XYZ file of C-alpha atoms in Angstrom:
446
model
C -76.702 34.778 23.444
C -76.658 37.073 20.461
C -74.863 36.375 17.211
C -71.938 38.768 17.778
C -71.138 37.223 21.181
C -71.141 33.723 19.653
C -68.665 34.834 16.973
C -66.336 36.265 19.628
C -66.336 33.029 21.645
C -65.636 30.949 18.520
C -62.817 33.310 17.537
C -61.272 33.068 21.013
C -61.423 29.263 20.867
C -59.789 29.199 17.415
C -57.007 31.589 18.475
C -56.375 29.571 21.640
C -56.279 26.320 19.691
C -53.834 27.856 17.210
C -51.528 29.032 20.016
C -51.640 25.622 21.693
C -50.841 23.781 18.461
C -47.967 26.161 17.671
C -46.531 25.704 21.159
C -46.848 21.931 20.867
C -44.953 21.890 17.572
C -42.164 24.056 18.971
C -41.707 21.997 22.122
C -42.354 18.496 20.747
C -39.513 16.021 21.327
C -40.253 12.596 19.842
C -38.975 9.466 21.631
C -36.796 7.503 19.239
C -35.801 3.880 19.761
C -32.082 3.629 20.448
C -30.268 2.925 17.155
C -27.475 0.361 17.062
C -24.580 2.325 15.580
C -22.627 -0.820 14.885
C -24.632 -1.215 11.687
C -23.130 2.009 10.343
C -20.068 1.862 8.127
C -17.466 4.219 9.527
C -15.589 5.856 6.682
C -12.707 8.161 7.496
C -11.692 11.221 5.549
C -8.620 9.365 4.254
C -10.471 6.838 2.108
C -8.137 5.360 -0.514
C -8.881 4.068 -4.002
C -6.904 1.597 -6.117
C -4.632 4.242 -7.664
C -3.721 5.568 -4.186
C -2.672 2.207 -2.782
C -1.315 0.277 -5.783
C 1.564 2.365 -7.099
C 4.882 1.701 -8.844
C 7.821 1.532 -6.452
C 10.582 2.086 -9.014
C 11.292 2.951 -12.655
C 14.322 1.286 -14.254
C 15.900 2.512 -17.526
C 18.267 0.432 -19.672
C 20.194 2.887 -21.863
C 23.468 2.631 -23.817
C 24.652 -0.415 -21.888
C 23.964 1.237 -18.531
C 21.068 1.128 -16.056
C 19.421 4.023 -14.221
C 16.663 3.870 -11.630
C 14.486 6.161 -9.540
C 12.143 5.612 -6.601
C 11.427 9.331 -6.222
C 7.643 9.576 -5.633
C 7.487 12.903 -7.494
C 9.048 11.382 -10.615
C 6.939 8.249 -10.331
C 3.753 10.315 -10.014
C 4.668 12.174 -13.215
C 5.187 8.924 -15.115
C 2.079 7.337 -13.636
C 0.020 10.327 -14.702
C 1.265 9.849 -18.274
C 0.705 6.103 -18.671
C -2.687 6.239 -16.927
C -3.852 8.412 -19.862
C -2.830 5.902 -22.531
C -5.462 3.731 -24.167
C -4.524 0.035 -24.123
C -6.073 -2.343 -26.674
C -5.580 -5.868 -27.974
C -4.292 -7.395 -24.750
C -2.985 -10.921 -25.384
C -0.488 -13.403 -23.964
C 2.883 -13.888 -25.669
C 4.606 -17.252 -25.795
C 8.280 -17.343 -24.820
C 8.783 -20.065 -27.438
C 7.476 -17.666 -30.043
C 9.843 -14.956 -28.822
C 12.742 -17.448 -29.036
C 14.745 -15.876 -26.244
C 15.352 -16.117 -22.504
C 12.751 -14.493 -20.299
C 15.309 -12.447 -18.315
C 16.877 -11.119 -21.541
C 13.473 -9.968 -22.753
C 12.624 -8.176 -19.487
C 15.924 -6.298 -19.073
C 16.617 -5.627 -22.743
C 18.715 -2.657 -23.827
C 16.574 0.363 -24.730
C 13.668 -0.507 -22.434
C 11.876 0.956 -19.413
C 10.612 -1.175 -16.498
C 7.844 0.283 -14.333
C 8.034 -1.937 -11.239
C 5.478 -2.799 -8.530
C 5.965 -4.455 -5.106
C 4.114 -7.651 -6.034
C 1.881 -9.099 -8.735
C -1.139 -6.862 -9.395
C -4.336 -8.321 -10.942
C -5.082 -6.586 -14.249
C -8.810 -6.942 -13.542
C -8.323 -4.565 -10.601
C -5.654 -2.267 -12.060
C -7.814 -1.622 -15.123
C -9.604 0.939 -12.928
C -6.364 2.958 -13.138
C -5.683 2.368 -16.838
C -7.819 3.067 -19.896
C -8.263 -0.404 -21.420
C -10.468 -0.566 -24.488
C -10.925 -4.361 -24.643
C -14.398 -5.586 -23.698
C -12.976 -8.961 -22.705
C -9.678 -9.120 -20.858
C -7.484 -12.174 -20.105
C -7.121 -13.007 -16.425
C -3.531 -12.333 -15.337
C -1.340 -10.492 -12.847
C 1.815 -8.450 -13.437
C 4.559 -6.794 -11.398
C 6.010 -4.547 -14.091
C 5.010 -2.669 -17.228
C 7.697 -2.626 -19.937
C 8.205 -0.241 -22.840
C 10.809 -1.063 -25.499
C 12.329 1.622 -27.670
C 12.854 -0.754 -30.610
C 9.110 -1.584 -30.716
C 8.011 2.038 -31.125
C 6.927 2.461 -34.742
C 3.828 2.898 -36.910
C 0.568 4.208 -35.456
C 0.473 1.826 -32.492
C 3.294 0.164 -30.555
C 3.558 -2.687 -28.059
C 3.609 -2.248 -24.274
C 4.122 -5.327 -22.115
C 2.638 -6.458 -18.777
C 5.070 -8.908 -17.173
C 4.953 -11.202 -14.147
C 8.569 -11.918 -13.209
C 7.658 -14.691 -10.773
C 5.343 -16.526 -13.180
C 7.447 -15.706 -16.280
C 4.337 -14.540 -18.104
C 4.208 -11.758 -20.718
C 1.093 -10.013 -22.028
C 1.213 -7.540 -24.901
C -1.031 -4.533 -25.452
C -1.043 -1.800 -28.090
C -0.743 1.925 -27.310
C -0.577 5.060 -29.444
C 2.972 5.469 -30.760
C 2.808 9.228 -30.265
C 2.053 8.708 -26.569
C 5.042 6.370 -26.198
C 7.389 8.715 -28.049
C 6.360 11.568 -25.758
C 6.993 9.360 -22.707
C 10.452 8.345 -23.929
C 11.319 11.963 -24.755
C 10.211 13.117 -21.279
C 11.849 10.386 -19.195
C 14.006 7.852 -21.036
C 16.230 10.021 -23.235
C 17.676 12.007 -20.305
C 17.591 9.188 -17.743
C 21.405 9.056 -17.656
C 21.456 12.696 -16.531
C 18.578 12.646 -14.039
C 18.697 9.299 -12.232
C 21.337 7.318 -10.273
C 23.278 4.625 -12.113
C 22.652 0.996 -11.161
C 24.594 -2.185 -11.796
C 23.191 -5.595 -12.793
C 23.789 -8.701 -10.698
C 22.766 -12.188 -11.804
C 21.351 -13.961 -8.736
C 20.469 -17.247 -10.414
C 19.518 -18.523 -13.868
C 16.109 -16.857 -13.618
C 16.731 -13.595 -11.767
C 18.793 -10.438 -12.228
C 18.751 -7.640 -9.654
C 19.897 -4.033 -10.012
C 21.668 -2.127 -7.233
C 23.176 1.405 -7.034
C 26.647 1.832 -8.509
C 27.545 4.554 -5.972
C 26.963 5.082 -2.265
C 23.676 6.715 -1.305
C 23.183 9.815 0.817
C 19.770 9.760 2.447
C 18.133 11.641 5.303
C 17.341 10.090 8.648
C 14.023 11.303 10.096
C 12.341 11.662 13.454
C 8.572 12.072 13.718
C 6.131 12.827 16.476
C 3.258 10.383 16.181
C -0.504 10.741 16.616
C -2.573 7.845 17.924
C -6.203 7.316 17.035
C -9.159 6.446 19.204
C -9.257 2.797 20.281
C -12.990 3.202 20.906
C -13.545 3.898 17.218
C -11.622 0.759 16.312
C -13.671 -1.307 18.739
C -16.943 0.097 17.382
C -15.872 -0.569 13.804
C -14.656 -4.141 14.308
C -17.339 -5.574 16.585
C -20.918 -6.043 15.392
C -22.399 -5.116 18.783
C -19.889 -2.861 20.593
C -22.085 -2.385 23.675
C -21.681 -6.091 24.495
C -17.883 -5.986 24.278
C -15.947 -6.604 27.509
C -12.658 -4.860 28.226
C -9.804 -6.373 30.301
C -6.290 -5.250 31.135
C -3.398 -7.464 30.023
C 0.385 -7.181 30.287
C 0.861 -5.389 26.953
C -2.233 -3.179 27.178
C -5.896 -4.107 26.785
C -8.142 -6.822 25.390
C -11.666 -6.456 24.013
C -13.945 -9.426 23.377
C -17.584 -10.186 22.704
C -17.103 -13.828 23.573
C -16.089 -14.788 20.054
C -13.959 -12.054 18.508
C -10.862 -10.710 20.248
C -9.055 -7.402 19.796
C -5.733 -6.914 21.593
C -4.246 -3.442 21.989
C -0.460 -3.451 22.366
C 0.340 -0.090 23.961
C 4.078 -0.682 23.847
C 4.244 -0.859 20.047
C 0.993 0.952 19.177
C -0.500 -2.098 17.470
C -3.907 -3.709 17.411
C -4.526 -7.357 16.642
C -8.047 -8.536 15.838
C -9.078 -12.145 15.289
C -12.396 -13.823 14.568
C -11.819 -17.580 15.171
C -15.215 -18.503 13.726
C -13.907 -17.455 10.298
C -10.910 -19.774 10.326
C -10.821 -22.249 7.469
C -8.368 -25.061 6.788
C -8.244 -24.605 3.030
C -7.658 -21.054 1.875
C -7.855 -19.614 -1.610
C -11.594 -18.934 -1.707
C -11.222 -15.436 -3.225
C -9.279 -14.774 -6.423
C -6.561 -12.116 -6.360
C -8.542 -9.179 -7.720
C -11.445 -9.717 -5.307
C -9.082 -10.329 -2.395
C -7.137 -7.122 -2.944
C -10.225 -4.985 -3.599
C -12.072 -6.156 -0.486
C -8.896 -5.627 1.563
C -8.754 -1.986 0.452
C -12.482 -1.597 1.100
C -12.212 -3.170 4.552
C -9.663 -0.601 5.712
C -11.705 2.236 4.209
C -14.777 1.016 6.108
C -13.081 0.269 9.422
C -11.544 3.517 10.708
C -9.550 4.229 7.542
C -5.831 4.323 6.881
C -4.927 7.162 9.285
C -1.806 7.668 7.208
C -2.025 8.018 3.431
C 1.483 6.631 2.962
C 0.524 2.941 3.003
C 1.017 1.013 -0.244
C 0.159 -2.476 -1.429
C 3.191 -4.674 -0.702
C 2.331 -8.366 -0.851
C -0.522 -10.798 -1.492
C -0.935 -14.568 -1.185
C -4.022 -16.020 -2.810
C -3.423 -19.393 -1.152
C -3.247 -17.866 2.329
C -5.906 -15.207 1.555
C -3.389 -12.736 2.981
C -2.743 -9.116 1.969
C -0.072 -6.771 3.343
C 0.128 -2.985 2.984
C 3.366 -1.246 3.973
C 4.289 2.249 5.114
C 6.331 4.158 2.517
C 8.257 7.355 3.294
C 9.720 9.465 0.481
C 9.515 6.520 -1.887
C 11.231 4.001 0.404
C 9.563 1.139 2.316
C 9.633 1.215 6.129
C 10.244 -1.870 8.280
C 9.890 -2.779 11.945
C 10.431 -6.169 13.571
C 7.232 -5.804 15.645
C 4.985 -4.973 12.675
C 4.630 -1.230 13.304
C 4.856 -0.440 9.567
C 2.415 -3.034 8.194
C -1.324 -3.487 7.828
C -2.001 -7.203 7.413
C -5.273 -8.961 6.663
C -6.134 -12.661 6.423
C -9.599 -13.477 5.120
C -11.818 -16.316 6.291
C -15.001 -17.935 5.037
C -17.215 -14.857 4.749
C -15.419 -12.154 6.725
C -12.033 -11.052 7.927
C -10.276 -13.721 10.009
C -7.248 -11.740 11.203
C -6.461 -8.010 11.096
C -3.252 -6.473 12.437
C -2.224 -2.849 12.105
C -0.587 0.134 13.839
C -2.910 2.627 15.495
C -0.659 5.635 14.967
C 0.270 7.962 12.115
C 3.334 10.089 11.433
C 2.305 13.548 12.626
C 5.118 16.081 12.276
C 8.757 15.669 11.377
C 11.481 17.091 13.599
C 14.301 19.187 12.108
C 16.782 16.777 10.506
C 19.885 18.978 10.583
C 23.029 16.871 10.492
C 21.048 13.693 9.813
C 22.326 12.761 6.370
C 23.397 9.137 6.309
C 25.698 7.525 3.749
C 24.813 3.956 2.801
C 27.270 1.591 1.055
C 26.936 1.086 -2.679
C 25.194 -1.922 -4.167
C 28.378 -3.880 -4.868
C 29.297 -3.809 -1.172
C 25.796 -5.021 -0.327
C 26.098 -7.907 -2.772
C 29.535 -8.854 -1.418
C 28.193 -8.937 2.128
C 25.275 -11.169 1.161
C 27.570 -13.532 -0.769
C 30.002 -13.780 2.148
C 27.441 -14.897 4.750
C 27.161 -18.657 5.118
C 23.704 -18.373 6.692
C 22.273 -16.507 3.680
C 21.264 -18.424 0.559
C 22.348 -15.809 -1.975
C 20.681 -17.586 -4.904
C 17.331 -17.303 -3.116
C 17.498 -13.499 -2.750
C 14.589 -11.971 -4.692
C 15.032 -8.247 -4.048
C 17.476 -5.755 -2.530
C 16.331 -2.284 -1.479
C 17.073 0.704 0.686
C 14.438 0.998 3.389
C 13.749 2.811 6.641
C 14.102 0.946 9.923
C 11.448 2.368 12.257
C 12.408 2.582 15.937
C 10.289 3.908 18.803
C 11.585 6.202 21.553
C 10.470 8.813 24.103
C 11.769 12.365 24.261
C 12.311 14.342 27.490
C 8.664 15.443 27.550
C 7.455 11.833 27.363
C 6.123 12.457 23.879
C 6.459 9.433 21.651
C 8.824 9.719 18.714
C 9.741 7.299 15.968
C 13.050 7.332 14.169
C 13.315 6.323 10.512
C 16.857 5.102 10.001
C 17.990 4.382 6.380
C 19.170 0.779 6.063
C 19.879 -1.832 3.390
C 17.390 -4.732 3.199
C 17.114 -7.932 1.193
C 14.065 -10.112 0.559
C 13.625 -13.883 0.419
C 10.032 -14.947 -0.232
C 7.768 -12.456 1.524
C 10.263 -11.699 4.339
C 12.615 -8.715 4.471
C 15.898 -8.810 6.411
C 18.563 -6.231 7.260
C 21.784 -6.709 5.287
C 24.344 -7.734 7.948
C 27.456 -5.572 7.569
C 30.638 -6.371 9.470
C 32.104 -3.495 11.461
C 35.453 -3.866 9.740
C 34.077 -4.255 6.234
C 33.862 -0.534 5.553
C 30.135 -0.854 5.095
C 28.837 0.230 8.484
C 25.245 1.424 8.033
C 25.025 3.331 11.292
C 27.182 6.386 10.665
C 25.582 9.830 10.384
C 27.209 12.892 8.890
C-alpha cells in the first residue's frame, strides 16, 4: 500500500467518524429520572405583596364639628400613595395618663384624619410599606393611622399609630411639609368631596360613624371562572401521585391517607385539613410572622386567582388569618364562606385551609340596578330595637355585598352582589335585620 492510498483511507475514516458523531449528537435523547413535581413551588401570576393585601378600608375626616368618610378605592389609593412616601422617625408609645384625656376623645378629635384598617396590623410587617427610619422599632399593632391638624407645626409633626381594641397609641414624627400637603389635598375639601357621617356612642369605649343620608349603590352580577382542581391538589399534597380521589355528596374528596381536601362543587369551595398539624395550645407564631406566612402560603399554593382579596381578621391565639373579597371598596359576605380565604396554622405547617376556587370574571350590564340603602340612623334604630342583638357589643357597622350564586338560562354560573347593611360583633358579621314595615327595606331596586 503506497502512502497516498493510506492517506485516503485515513481521511475516509475521519470523515465517517465525524458524520457518525454529528448524527449521534443530533439524535441523542438522554433518559432522565422522573422528577417529583410536588417539590416545586407553584407561583401564580397574581402573586401579592404586603401592600396589595393589607390596605386601608376607610378614611374618616373630622372637620368643623362634622364627619366625612370615604371607602372609594381610588381615593384611598391616592392617600396611601402619599403616606407611603413619608419618612417616619422616633416611634414611641404614648401614655394615656400623660395625655390626660379619654382614649375615644383622642382618637376622634376635631380636626383629625383617621386612616382605618380592617383589623390590627403588626408594624413589623407594615414597615415594608412605610419608610421608617428607626433602626429599632417597638413591637405593636395598629388598626388606624391618625393625623391631627393642631399638631402640624415646626419642621416635624406627630402622626399616630392607634390600636382601638388595645387602647394603645404610638407616636412618630413626619415632615411637616408632607403633612400640610396631605391636608391640603384631602382634608380641607373633605366636606365637599365625601359623604357626611354621624357619630354614635355604642358604649363607654366605642364610637361608630354611619352615613347621615341614604346610600345609592350598584348591584352587580358576574360570570365566574373556576380554576383547575388538579393544580390545587398538586400544590397542597407533598406527593400528588399517591393521592386517592373519591366522590362524595357535595363533590369530591382527595386524600393521601393523612391530609384531606374536600371540593364542594355546589358552592365552589375547597377545604383542606392536615390533622397531624393539630395542636391543643395555639399562639406559636407572633402576629407579624403569622400574617406574612399566610400571604406567602397563598402565593405559593395556586395564588389568589382574584386580586380583590384583602386582609380582614387575625387571631394570634387561634393562629387564624382571614382574607376577604372586596368589590369597589366594600367587603363581600356569603354564609357558606364563598368570599373568604381562611387559614389556621399548626405546629410546623398549615393545619386548615378553606377558600373559594373561583374568581369574578366579567360583569354583566347593571342597567336599572341601583339600590338605595337606608341611612345610618335607621340602621342604628333597627339594631337598638332588636331584643336578640346586644347593641353595646356591636364593634362595626358597614355596607357590604351579599354574594348569592345562581344559574342563567345557558347553565353558566353567575354570582349576584347585592348591597346590604352589616354589623359586626367579635369576628362575625351579620345582616342588619330590617322590618318590612319600618321603611328600611334593603331589597328594593330602582
